[in-house]
CSV table of C-alpha atoms and ligand atoms in Angstrom, one decimal:
chain,number,residue,atom,x,y,z
A,2,MET,CA,0.0,0.0,0.0
A,3,LYS,CA,1.4,3.4,-1.0
A,4,LYS,CA,2.2,5.8,1.8
A,5,SER,CA,1.6,8.9,-0.2
A,6,VAL,CA,0.7,10.1,-3.7
A,7,GLU,CA,3.5,12.3,-5.2
A,8,ILE,CA,2.8,15.0,-7.8
A,9,GLY,CA,4.9,16.8,-10.4
A,10,LEU,CA,3.3,20.1,-11.2
A,11,LEU,CA,4.0,21.5,-14.7
A,12,GLY,CA,3.5,25.2,-14.3
A,13,ALA,CA,3.2,27.6,-11.3
A,14,GLY,CA,1.0,30.3,-12.7
A,15,VAL,CA,-2.6,31.2,-11.8
A,16,VAL,CA,-3.8,27.6,-11.7
A,17,GLY,CA,-0.6,26.0,-10.6
A,18,CYS,CA,-0.2,28.3,-7.6
A,19,GLY,CA,-4.0,27.8,-6.8
A,20,THR,CA,-3.5,24.1,-6.9
A,21,TYR,CA,-0.5,24.1,-4.7
A,22,ASP,CA,-2.2,26.4,-2.2
A,23,VAL,CA,-5.3,24.2,-1.8
A,24,LEU,CA,-3.2,21.1,-1.6
A,25,THR,CA,-1.2,22.5,1.3
A,26,ARG,CA,-4.0,24.4,3.1
A,27,LYS,CA,-6.4,21.4,2.9
A,28,ALA,CA,-3.7,18.7,3.1
A,29,GLU,CA,-5.5,16.9,6.0
A,30,GLN,CA,-8.9,17.0,4.5
A,31,ILE,CA,-7.5,15.6,1.2
A,32,ALA,CA,-5.5,12.9,2.9
A,33,GLU,CA,-8.6,11.8,4.8
A,34,GLN,CA,-10.6,11.5,1.6
A,35,VAL,CA,-7.9,9.8,-0.4
A,36,GLY,CA,-6.5,7.6,2.4
A,37,VAL,CA,-2.9,8.9,2.2
A,38,PRO,CA,-1.2,12.3,1.9
A,39,VAL,CA,-1.0,13.9,-1.6
A,40,ARG,CA,2.2,15.9,-1.9
A,41,VAL,CA,3.8,18.1,-4.6
A,42,ARG,CA,7.3,16.9,-5.1
A,43,ARG,CA,8.6,19.1,-8.0
A,44,VAL,CA,7.3,22.1,-9.9
A,45,LEU,CA,8.3,23.0,-13.5
A,46,VAL,CA,8.5,26.7,-14.4
A,47,ARG,CA,10.2,28.7,-17.2
A,48,ASP,CA,12.0,31.2,-15.0
A,49,LEU,CA,13.4,30.4,-11.6
A,50,ASN,CA,14.0,34.0,-10.8
A,51,LYS,CA,10.5,35.3,-11.4
A,52,GLU,CA,8.7,36.9,-8.4
A,53,ARG,CA,5.9,34.7,-7.4
A,54,GLU,CA,3.1,35.3,-4.9
A,55,THR,CA,2.9,31.7,-3.7
A,56,ASN,CA,3.9,29.5,-0.8
A,57,ILE,CA,5.7,27.0,-3.2
A,58,PRO,CA,9.1,26.5,-1.6
A,59,ALA,CA,11.9,27.6,-4.0
A,60,GLU,CA,13.7,24.3,-3.7
A,61,LEU,CA,10.7,22.5,-5.4
A,62,LEU,CA,11.1,24.7,-8.6
A,63,THR,CA,12.9,23.4,-11.6
A,64,THR,CA,13.3,24.3,-15.3
A,65,ARG,CA,14.1,20.7,-16.3
A,66,ALA,CA,11.1,18.7,-17.3
A,67,GLU,CA,13.0,15.4,-16.8
A,68,ASP,CA,13.2,16.1,-13.1
A,69,ILE,CA,9.5,15.3,-13.1
A,70,LEU,CA,9.1,12.9,-16.0
A,71,GLU,CA,12.0,10.7,-15.0
A,72,ASP,CA,11.5,10.7,-11.3
A,73,PRO,CA,10.1,7.2,-10.4
A,74,ALA,CA,8.6,8.6,-7.2
A,75,ILE,CA,6.2,10.9,-9.0
A,76,ASP,CA,2.9,9.2,-9.6
A,77,VAL,CA,0.8,12.0,-11.2
A,78,VAL,CA,1.8,14.8,-13.5
A,79,VAL,CA,-0.5,17.8,-13.3
A,80,GLU,CA,-0.1,19.9,-16.4
A,81,VAL,CA,-1.1,23.6,-15.8
A,82,MET,CA,1.3,25.4,-18.1
A,83,GLY,CA,-1.1,25.9,-21.0
A,84,GLY,CA,-0.6,26.2,-24.8
A,85,GLU,CA,0.0,23.4,-27.2
A,86,GLU,CA,3.7,22.9,-26.9
A,87,PRO,CA,5.6,21.8,-25.0
A,88,ALA,CA,2.5,20.8,-22.9
A,89,ARG,CA,1.4,18.1,-25.4
A,90,THR,CA,4.8,16.5,-25.7
A,91,LEU,CA,5.3,16.5,-21.9
A,92,MET,CA,1.9,14.9,-21.3
A,93,MET,CA,2.7,12.2,-23.8
A,94,ALA,CA,6.1,11.6,-22.2
A,95,ALA,CA,4.4,11.4,-18.8
A,96,ILE,CA,1.9,8.8,-20.0
A,97,GLU,CA,4.7,6.8,-21.7
A,98,ASN,CA,6.6,6.8,-18.4
A,99,GLY,CA,3.5,5.3,-16.7
A,100,LYS,CA,2.4,8.5,-14.9
A,101,HIS,CA,-1.2,9.5,-14.5
A,102,VAL,CA,-2.0,12.9,-16.0
A,103,VAL,CA,-4.4,15.6,-14.8
A,104,THR,CA,-4.6,18.7,-17.1
A,105,ALA,CA,-6.4,22.0,-17.3
A,106,ASN,CA,-5.3,22.4,-20.9
A,107,LYS,CA,-8.3,22.8,-23.2
A,108,GLU,CA,-6.2,23.4,-26.3
A,109,VAL,CA,-4.3,20.2,-26.1
A,110,ILE,CA,-7.4,18.1,-25.1
A,111,ALA,CA,-9.5,19.7,-27.8
A,112,LYS,CA,-6.9,19.0,-30.5
A,113,PHE,CA,-5.3,15.8,-29.3
A,114,GLY,CA,-7.6,14.4,-26.6
A,115,PHE,CA,-8.5,11.2,-28.5
A,116,GLU,CA,-4.9,10.4,-29.1
A,117,LEU,CA,-3.9,11.1,-25.5
A,118,MET,CA,-6.9,9.1,-24.1
A,119,ARG,CA,-5.9,6.1,-26.3
A,120,MET,CA,-2.3,6.3,-25.2
A,121,ALA,CA,-3.4,6.5,-21.5
A,122,ASP,CA,-5.7,3.5,-22.0
A,123,GLU,CA,-3.0,1.4,-23.6
A,124,ARG,CA,-0.5,2.4,-20.9
A,125,GLY,CA,-3.1,1.7,-18.1
A,126,VAL,CA,-3.0,5.2,-16.6
A,127,ASP,CA,-5.6,7.9,-16.0
A,128,LEU,CA,-6.0,11.0,-18.0
A,129,PHE,CA,-8.4,13.5,-16.4
A,130,PHE,CA,-9.2,17.1,-17.7
A,131,GLU,CA,-12.1,18.4,-15.6
A,132,ALA,CA,-10.5,21.9,-15.3
A,133,SER,CA,-10.3,22.3,-19.1
A,134,VAL,CA,-13.9,23.4,-19.4
A,135,GLY,CA,-16.0,25.5,-17.1
A,136,GLY,CA,-13.4,26.2,-14.3
A,137,GLY,CA,-15.0,24.9,-11.1
A,138,ILE,CA,-18.0,23.4,-12.8
A,139,PRO,CA,-17.9,19.5,-12.8
A,140,ILE,CA,-19.1,19.2,-16.4
A,141,ILE,CA,-16.6,16.7,-17.9
A,142,ARG,CA,-17.3,14.1,-15.3
A,143,VAL,CA,-21.1,14.6,-15.8
A,144,LEU,CA,-20.8,14.1,-19.5
A,145,ARG,CA,-18.4,11.2,-19.3
A,146,ARG,CA,-20.1,9.3,-16.5
A,147,ASP,CA,-23.3,10.7,-15.1
A,148,LEU,CA,-25.3,11.2,-18.3
A,149,LEU,CA,-24.2,7.9,-19.8
A,150,ALA,CA,-27.9,6.8,-20.2
A,151,ASN,CA,-28.8,9.9,-22.2
A,152,ASP,CA,-29.0,10.7,-25.9
A,153,ILE,CA,-27.9,14.3,-25.6
A,154,THR,CA,-29.6,16.5,-28.2
A,155,ALA,CA,-28.3,20.0,-27.5
A,156,ILE,CA,-25.7,21.9,-25.5
A,157,GLN,CA,-25.9,25.7,-25.1
A,158,ALA,CA,-23.2,27.2,-23.0
A,159,ILE,CA,-21.4,30.2,-21.7
A,160,ILE,CA,-17.9,28.8,-21.3
A,161,ASN,CA,-15.6,31.7,-21.4
A,162,GLY,CA,-15.5,33.7,-18.2
A,163,THR,CA,-13.5,36.6,-19.6
A,164,THR,CA,-16.0,37.4,-22.4
A,165,ASN,CA,-19.0,36.9,-20.1
A,166,TYR,CA,-17.4,39.3,-17.6
A,167,ILE,CA,-16.8,41.9,-20.4
A,168,LEU,CA,-20.3,41.5,-21.9
A,169,THR,CA,-21.8,41.9,-18.4
A,170,GLU,CA,-19.8,45.1,-17.8
A,171,MET,CA,-20.7,46.4,-21.3
A,172,GLU,CA,-24.4,45.7,-20.5
A,173,ARG,CA,-23.9,48.0,-17.5
A,174,GLY,CA,-22.4,50.7,-19.8
A,175,GLN,CA,-18.6,50.0,-19.4
A,176,ASP,CA,-16.2,50.4,-22.2
A,177,TYR,CA,-14.9,47.2,-23.9
A,178,LEU,CA,-11.2,47.9,-23.2
A,179,ASP,CA,-11.6,48.8,-19.5
A,180,ALA,CA,-13.6,45.7,-19.0
A,181,LEU,CA,-11.0,43.5,-20.7
A,182,ARG,CA,-8.2,45.1,-18.6
A,183,HIS,CA,-10.1,44.4,-15.4
A,184,ALA,CA,-10.7,40.8,-16.5
A,185,GLN,CA,-6.9,40.4,-17.0
A,186,ARG,CA,-6.1,41.9,-13.6
A,187,LEU,CA,-8.5,39.4,-12.0
A,188,GLY,CA,-6.6,36.5,-13.7
A,189,TYR,CA,-9.6,35.4,-15.9
A,190,ALA,CA,-8.2,36.2,-19.3
A,191,GLU,CA,-5.6,34.1,-21.0
A,192,ALA,CA,-2.1,35.6,-21.4
A,193,ASP,CA,-3.1,36.3,-24.9
A,194,PRO,CA,-6.6,37.7,-24.6
A,195,ARG,CA,-7.3,37.3,-28.3
A,196,ASN,CA,-8.1,33.6,-27.6
A,197,ASP,CA,-10.8,34.7,-25.2
A,198,VAL,CA,-12.3,37.6,-27.1
A,199,GLN,CA,-12.2,36.0,-30.5
A,200,GLY,CA,-14.0,32.9,-29.3
A,201,VAL,CA,-11.1,30.5,-29.8
A,202,ASP,CA,-11.0,29.5,-26.1
A,203,ALA,CA,-14.7,28.8,-26.2
A,204,ALA,CA,-14.3,26.8,-29.4
A,205,TYR,CA,-11.7,24.5,-27.8
A,206,LYS,CA,-14.0,24.0,-24.9
A,207,LEU,CA,-17.0,23.3,-27.1
A,208,ALA,CA,-15.0,20.8,-29.1
A,209,ILE,CA,-14.4,18.9,-25.9
A,210,LEU,CA,-18.0,19.1,-24.7
A,211,ALA,CA,-19.5,18.2,-28.1
A,212,SER,CA,-17.1,15.2,-28.6
A,213,LEU,CA,-18.1,13.8,-25.2
A,214,ALA,CA,-21.8,14.6,-25.5
A,215,PHE,CA,-22.3,13.2,-29.0
A,216,ARG,CA,-19.6,10.5,-28.7
A,217,ALA,CA,-18.1,11.9,-31.8
A,218,HIS,CA,-14.8,13.5,-32.9
A,219,VAL,CA,-15.5,17.2,-33.0
A,220,ARG,CA,-12.3,19.1,-33.8
A,221,PRO,CA,-11.7,22.8,-33.0
A,222,SER,CA,-11.3,23.3,-36.8
A,223,ASP,CA,-14.9,22.1,-37.3
A,224,ILE,CA,-16.2,24.9,-35.2
A,225,ARG,CA,-16.9,28.3,-36.8
A,226,HIS,CA,-16.3,30.9,-34.2
A,227,ALA,CA,-16.8,34.7,-33.9
A,228,GLY,CA,-15.8,36.9,-31.0
A,229,ILE,CA,-17.1,39.9,-29.2
A,230,GLU,CA,-14.7,42.7,-30.4
A,231,ASP,CA,-17.1,44.2,-32.8
A,232,LEU,CA,-20.1,44.6,-30.5
A,233,GLN,CA,-21.1,48.1,-29.7
A,234,ALA,CA,-22.8,49.8,-26.8
A,235,LYS,CA,-25.8,50.6,-29.1
A,236,ASP,CA,-26.4,46.9,-29.7
A,237,PHE,CA,-26.7,46.3,-26.0
A,238,ARG,CA,-29.1,49.1,-25.7
A,239,TYR,CA,-31.3,47.9,-28.6
A,240,ALA,CA,-31.1,44.3,-27.3
A,241,HIS,CA,-32.3,45.6,-23.9
A,242,GLU,CA,-35.2,47.5,-25.5
A,243,MET,CA,-36.3,44.3,-27.3
A,244,GLY,CA,-36.1,42.1,-24.2
A,245,TYR,CA,-32.7,40.4,-24.9
A,246,VAL,CA,-29.2,40.3,-23.6
A,247,ILE,CA,-26.1,39.6,-25.6
A,248,LYS,CA,-23.9,36.6,-24.7
A,249,LEU,CA,-21.1,34.6,-26.3
A,250,ILE,CA,-22.8,31.3,-26.8
A,251,ALA,CA,-21.2,28.0,-27.6
A,252,MET,CA,-23.8,25.7,-29.1
A,253,ALA,CA,-23.9,22.2,-30.2
A,254,ARG,CA,-27.0,20.4,-31.5
A,255,ARG,CA,-27.8,17.0,-32.9
A,256,VAL,CA,-29.8,17.3,-36.1
A,257,GLU,CA,-30.7,13.8,-37.3
A,258,GLU,CA,-27.3,12.1,-37.6
A,259,GLU,CA,-25.3,15.3,-37.9
A,260,ILE,CA,-23.9,17.7,-35.4
A,261,GLU,CA,-24.2,21.5,-35.6
A,262,VAL,CA,-21.5,23.4,-33.6
A,263,ALA,CA,-20.7,27.1,-33.4
A,264,VAL,CA,-19.5,29.8,-31.1
A,265,HIS,CA,-20.8,33.4,-31.6
A,266,PRO,CA,-22.4,36.3,-29.8
A,267,MET,CA,-26.2,35.7,-29.6
A,268,MET,CA,-29.2,37.7,-28.4
A,269,ILE,CA,-30.8,35.7,-25.6
A,270,PRO,CA,-34.3,36.4,-24.5
A,271,ASN,CA,-34.4,37.8,-20.9
A,272,GLY,CA,-36.3,34.8,-19.7
A,273,HIS,CA,-33.8,32.2,-21.0
A,274,HIS,CA,-31.8,30.3,-18.4
A,275,LEU,CA,-28.5,31.6,-19.8
A,276,ALA,CA,-29.6,35.3,-19.7
A,277,SER,CA,-29.1,35.5,-15.9
A,278,VAL,CA,-25.5,34.2,-16.1
A,279,LYS,CA,-23.4,37.2,-15.3
A,280,GLY,CA,-19.8,38.2,-14.8
A,281,VAL,CA,-17.1,35.4,-14.8
A,282,PHE,CA,-19.8,32.8,-14.2
A,283,ASN,CA,-20.2,30.0,-16.7
A,284,ALA,CA,-23.2,27.8,-17.4
A,285,VAL,CA,-23.9,24.7,-19.5
A,286,LEU,CA,-27.5,23.9,-20.4
A,287,ILE,CA,-27.9,20.3,-21.6
A,288,ASP,CA,-30.9,18.6,-23.3
A,289,GLY,CA,-31.0,14.9,-23.0
A,290,ASP,CA,-33.8,12.3,-23.6
A,291,GLN,CA,-33.7,11.0,-20.0
A,292,ILE,CA,-33.0,14.2,-18.1
A,293,ASP,CA,-35.0,16.5,-20.3
A,294,GLN,CA,-33.0,19.6,-19.4
A,295,MET,CA,-30.3,20.4,-16.8
A,296,MET,CA,-28.0,23.3,-16.2
A,297,LEU,CA,-24.7,23.4,-14.5
A,298,TYR,CA,-23.6,26.8,-13.2
A,299,GLY,CA,-20.5,28.2,-11.5
A,300,ARG,CA,-17.3,30.1,-11.7
A,301,GLY,CA,-15.7,29.5,-15.0
A,302,ALA,CA,-12.2,30.9,-14.4
A,303,GLY,CA,-9.8,32.0,-11.7
A,304,ALA,CA,-7.3,30.3,-9.4
A,305,GLN,CA,-9.6,28.8,-6.8
A,306,PRO,CA,-12.5,27.4,-8.9
A,307,THR,CA,-10.0,25.9,-11.4
A,308,ALA,CA,-7.9,24.5,-8.6
A,309,SER,CA,-11.1,22.9,-7.2
A,310,ALA,CA,-11.6,21.1,-10.5
A,311,VAL,CA,-7.9,20.0,-10.7
A,312,LEU,CA,-8.2,18.7,-7.1
A,313,ALA,CA,-11.4,16.7,-8.0
A,314,ASP,CA,-9.3,14.9,-10.7
A,315,LEU,CA,-6.4,14.5,-8.4
A,316,GLY,CA,-8.6,13.0,-5.7
A,317,ALA,CA,-10.0,10.5,-8.3
A,318,VAL,CA,-6.5,9.6,-9.6
A,319,ALA,CA,-5.1,9.3,-6.1
A,320,ARG,CA,-7.9,7.0,-4.9
A,321,ASN,CA,-7.3,4.9,-8.0
A,322,ILE,CA,-3.6,4.6,-7.1
A,323,VAL,CA,-4.2,3.9,-3.4
A,324,HIS,CA,-7.2,1.6,-3.7
A,325,GLY,CA,-6.4,0.1,-7.1
A,326,ASN,CA,-9.9,1.0,-8.4
A,327,PRO,CA,-9.2,2.6,-11.7
A,328,GLU,CA,-11.9,4.8,-13.1
A,329,ARG,CA,-11.0,4.3,-16.7
A,330,LEU,CA,-13.5,6.1,-18.8
A,331,GLY,CA,-13.6,4.9,-22.4
A,332,VAL,CA,-12.8,6.8,-25.6
A,333,PRO,CA,-16.2,7.4,-27.1
A,334,ARG,CA,-16.5,7.6,-30.9
A,335,ASN,CA,-19.0,7.2,-33.6
A,336,GLY,CA,-19.3,8.3,-37.2
A,337,ARG,CA,-21.4,11.4,-36.7
A,338,ARG,CA,-20.4,14.2,-39.0
A,339,VAL,CA,-20.3,17.9,-38.3
A,340,ARG,CA,-22.7,19.8,-40.5
A,341,GLN,CA,-21.4,22.6,-42.8
A,342,PHE,CA,-21.7,25.9,-41.0
A,343,GLU,CA,-23.4,27.5,-44.0
A,344,GLU,CA,-26.3,25.0,-43.7
A,345,MET,CA,-27.0,26.0,-40.1
A,346,GLU,CA,-30.1,28.1,-39.4
A,347,ALA,CA,-30.7,31.0,-37.1
A,348,ARG,CA,-32.8,34.1,-36.6
A,349,PHE,CA,-30.8,37.3,-37.1
A,350,TYR,CA,-30.6,40.9,-35.8
A,351,ILE,CA,-29.2,43.1,-38.5
A,352,ARG,CA,-28.2,46.8,-37.8
A,353,LEU,CA,-27.5,48.9,-40.8
A,354,GLN,CA,-27.3,52.5,-42.0
A,355,VAL,CA,-29.1,53.4,-45.2
A,356,ALA,CA,-30.1,56.5,-47.2
A,357,ASP,CA,-33.2,58.1,-45.7
A,358,LYS,CA,-35.4,58.3,-48.8
A,359,PRO,CA,-38.5,56.6,-50.2
A,360,GLY,CA,-38.2,53.0,-51.5
A,361,VAL,CA,-35.1,52.1,-49.4
A,362,LEU,CA,-36.9,49.8,-47.1
A,363,ALA,CA,-38.6,48.1,-50.0
A,364,ARG,CA,-35.2,47.5,-51.7
A,365,ILE,CA,-33.7,45.9,-48.6
A,366,ALA,CA,-36.8,43.8,-48.1
A,367,GLN,CA,-36.5,42.7,-51.7
A,368,VAL,CA,-32.9,41.5,-51.3
A,369,LEU,CA,-33.8,39.6,-48.2
A,370,GLY,CA,-37.0,38.2,-49.9
A,371,ASP,CA,-34.9,37.1,-53.0
A,372,GLU,CA,-32.8,35.0,-50.6
A,373,SER,CA,-36.0,33.5,-49.0
A,374,ILE,CA,-35.3,35.4,-45.7
A,375,SER,CA,-38.5,36.3,-44.0
A,376,ILE,CA,-38.5,39.6,-42.0
A,377,ALA,CA,-40.0,39.4,-38.5
A,378,SER,CA,-39.7,43.2,-37.8
A,379,VAL,CA,-38.1,46.4,-39.0
A,380,ILE,CA,-37.5,49.4,-36.7
A,381,GLN,CA,-36.1,52.7,-37.8
A,382,LYS,CA,-34.0,53.6,-34.8
A,383,GLU,CA,-32.3,56.9,-35.5
A,384,THR,CA,-32.2,59.4,-38.4
A,385,ASP,CA,-29.5,61.9,-39.2
A,386,GLU,CA,-31.5,64.5,-41.0
A,387,THR,CA,-28.5,66.5,-42.2
A,388,ALA,CA,-26.7,63.5,-43.7
A,389,ARG,CA,-30.1,61.9,-44.6
A,390,VAL,CA,-29.1,58.6,-43.2
A,391,ALA,CA,-31.4,56.3,-41.2
A,392,GLU,CA,-30.5,53.4,-38.9
A,393,LEU,CA,-32.5,50.3,-39.4
A,394,VAL,CA,-32.8,47.3,-37.1
A,395,ILE,CA,-34.1,44.2,-38.8
A,396,MET,CA,-35.1,41.0,-37.1
A,397,THR,CA,-35.5,38.0,-39.4
A,398,HIS,CA,-37.2,34.6,-39.0
A,399,ALA,CA,-35.0,31.6,-39.2
A,400,ALA,CA,-32.7,31.5,-42.3
A,401,THR,CA,-29.6,29.6,-43.2
A,402,GLU,CA,-26.1,31.2,-42.6
A,403,LYS,CA,-25.5,30.9,-46.4
A,404,ARG,CA,-28.6,32.9,-47.4
A,405,VAL,CA,-28.0,35.6,-44.8
A,406,ALA,CA,-24.3,35.9,-45.8
A,407,GLU,CA,-25.3,36.2,-49.5
A,408,ALA,CA,-28.0,38.8,-48.7
A,409,LEU,CA,-25.7,40.9,-46.6
A,410,GLN,CA,-23.1,40.8,-49.3
A,411,ILE,CA,-25.6,42.2,-51.8
A,412,ILE,CA,-26.9,44.8,-49.4
A,413,ARG,CA,-23.4,46.1,-48.7
A,414,THR,CA,-23.0,46.9,-52.4
A,415,LEU,CA,-26.3,48.7,-52.9
A,416,PRO,CA,-25.9,52.5,-53.5
A,417,ILE,CA,-28.5,53.1,-50.8
A,418,THR,CA,-26.4,51.3,-48.1
A,419,ARG,CA,-24.0,53.4,-46.0
A,420,ALA,CA,-22.9,50.5,-43.7
A,421,VAL,CA,-23.9,47.1,-42.4
A,422,ASN,CA,-22.9,47.7,-38.8
A,423,THR,CA,-23.7,44.4,-37.0
A,424,PHE,CA,-25.5,41.1,-37.4
A,425,ILE,CA,-26.1,39.0,-34.4
A,426,ARG,CA,-27.8,35.6,-34.2
A,427,VAL,CA,-30.9,35.5,-32.0
A,428,ALA,CA,-31.6,32.5,-29.8
A,429,ARG,CA,-34.8,30.6,-30.4
B,29,LIG,P1,-0.2,31.1,-16.4
B,29,LIG,O1,-0.6,31.9,-15.3
B,29,LIG,O2,0.3,31.7,-17.7
B,29,LIG,O3,0.9,30.0,-15.9
B,29,LIG,C1,1.6,29.2,-16.8
B,29,LIG,C2,2.7,28.5,-15.9
B,29,LIG,O4,3.4,27.5,-16.8
B,29,LIG,C3,3.8,29.5,-15.5
B,29,LIG,O5,4.3,29.1,-14.2
B,29,LIG,C4,5.0,29.3,-16.5
B,29,LIG,O6,6.3,29.4,-15.9
B,29,LIG,C5,4.8,27.8,-16.8
B,29,LIG,N1,5.2,27.5,-18.2
B,29,LIG,C6,4.7,28.0,-19.3
B,29,LIG,N2,5.4,27.5,-20.4
B,29,LIG,C7,6.4,26.8,-19.9
B,29,LIG,C8,7.5,26.2,-20.5
B,29,LIG,N3,7.7,26.1,-21.8
B,29,LIG,N4,8.4,25.5,-19.7
B,29,LIG,C9,8.2,25.6,-18.3
B,29,LIG,N5,7.2,26.2,-17.7
B,29,LIG,C10,6.3,26.8,-18.5
B,29,LIG,O7,-1.4,30.1,-16.9
B,29,LIG,P2,-2.7,29.7,-16.1
B,29,LIG,O8,-3.7,30.8,-16.2
B,29,LIG,O9,-2.4,29.2,-14.8
B,29,LIG,O10,-3.3,28.5,-17.0
B,29,LIG,C11,-2.7,27.3,-17.0
B,29,LIG,C12,-3.7,26.3,-17.8
B,29,LIG,O11,-4.9,26.3,-17.1
B,29,LIG,C13,-4.0,26.7,-19.2
B,29,LIG,O12,-4.1,25.5,-20.0
B,29,LIG,C14,-5.3,27.4,-19.1
B,29,LIG,O13,-6.0,27.4,-20.3
B,29,LIG,C15,-6.0,26.6,-18.0
B,29,LIG,N6,-7.0,27.2,-17.3
B,29,LIG,C16,-6.8,28.5,-16.8
B,29,LIG,C17,-7.8,29.1,-16.0
B,29,LIG,C18,-7.7,30.4,-15.4
B,29,LIG,O14,-8.6,30.9,-14.8
B,29,LIG,N7,-6.5,31.0,-15.4
B,29,LIG,C19,-9.1,28.4,-15.9
B,29,LIG,C20,-9.2,27.1,-16.4
B,29,LIG,C21,-8.2,26.6,-17.1
B,29,LIG,P3,6.8,30.9,-15.4
B,29,LIG,O15,5.9,31.1,-14.2
B,29,LIG,O16,8.2,30.7,-15.1
B,29,LIG,O17,6.5,31.9,-16.5
B,30,LIG,N1,-9.7,32.4,-20.1
B,30,LIG,C1,-10.6,31.4,-19.7
B,30,LIG,C2,-12.0,32.1,-19.5
B,30,LIG,C3,-10.1,30.7,-18.5
B,30,LIG,O1,-12.0,33.3,-19.4
B,30,LIG,O2,-12.9,31.4,-19.3
B,30,LIG,C4,-10.8,29.5,-18.2
B,30,LIG,O3,-10.5,28.5,-19.2
């Protein structure tokens, strides 16, 4: 019987330090639950001289990955360094060396999760990645284990804390850049915030959720994503007037034997479950044939919630090691295809500036009609009488992405059009 479970931590940033902190502060509680103490033996960093606000003893730090990968006393490698490389190679080396792996790395799991899970299976070690999606929300375990009896038909999720924080602040009238800087100071945003604000981070997370939910292989490259950088204060105001809020939604849906996936800003009716998800909170709404609908809600980023998810995995791995009761979760896969984005359907909010003169509305309506796009409402919001420009807000009925893209392309080239400012999908 092992006397302790020894960990090699790859990374001592926001999540690494959070993980070390909880492992030391709650050492007794964790030891009680696992059966033996769980200890950090070595910590890999890039720069030994960096100032760190952490209680990690300096003598644990190393810049040599082999100090962890080749140490036979280390049972579990916890990868919290982020990025594709060298994280992927180090995780593979850890598995090859017979070490269990816990990771918070959505990019590596989204791109190479199947390969890594297969390797772990063959080598007889665990690979857990609860912290890769939804911070402190236990969504991975729920999809991999608890919803096993369900045919999941849809997932709608807010899975990027940074953008939800920014959108919530913008809803309250704050400027985009101020809200982004604040999110970075709070440790929510990735080092490169483009991944967050352009929807890349959410697409990685959606690839993981959709692959598990639909037992298919959904790659990040299958997911069309759009970010929040082009949203303007005006759109929040108009959304509010019409009874909506704007959220960055990651959605996956089963349509017959195909899967639809996308990440983009959406107008969500005020009464929708996801409309009340504010700030850094995340939520995942799941439709399944047995459960009907369920929602998981919690903090989607930050040191403590993410460390909570890392510790959940560590607890499971450590119990497996100590009690020899491996919780090997299979590698699900079937032949379901991801549907072409252009074939997906949505309702649209379109805001545009046009010449303020007779016949203009009829011309716009004609272009939409020619593309079989049915208009639900048109509101003339503002008129600049000097420039003779009017601002129109059009809400459409459901139409395919292809038709809407084609119609907007034509509208942009009309002599009466001054600008197509924004188009936002509207949740059903
Ligand atoms: P972070 O603060 O940037 O920390 C990264 C750590 O990894 C640093 O200690 C860094 O060393 C080390 N590192 C990076 N590249 C390295 C290399 N090539 N060799 C050695 N060490 C290296 O990142 P984080 O926010 O903790 O995120 C870590 C992971 O958790 C990412 O996959 C992220 O997506 C995921 N995650 C983060 C959050 C969150 O709220 N932050 C939430 C959920 C999941 P130095 O300290 O020497 O620079
Ligand atoms: N940058 C990510 C977010 C961290 O804002 O949700 C959690 O993965």
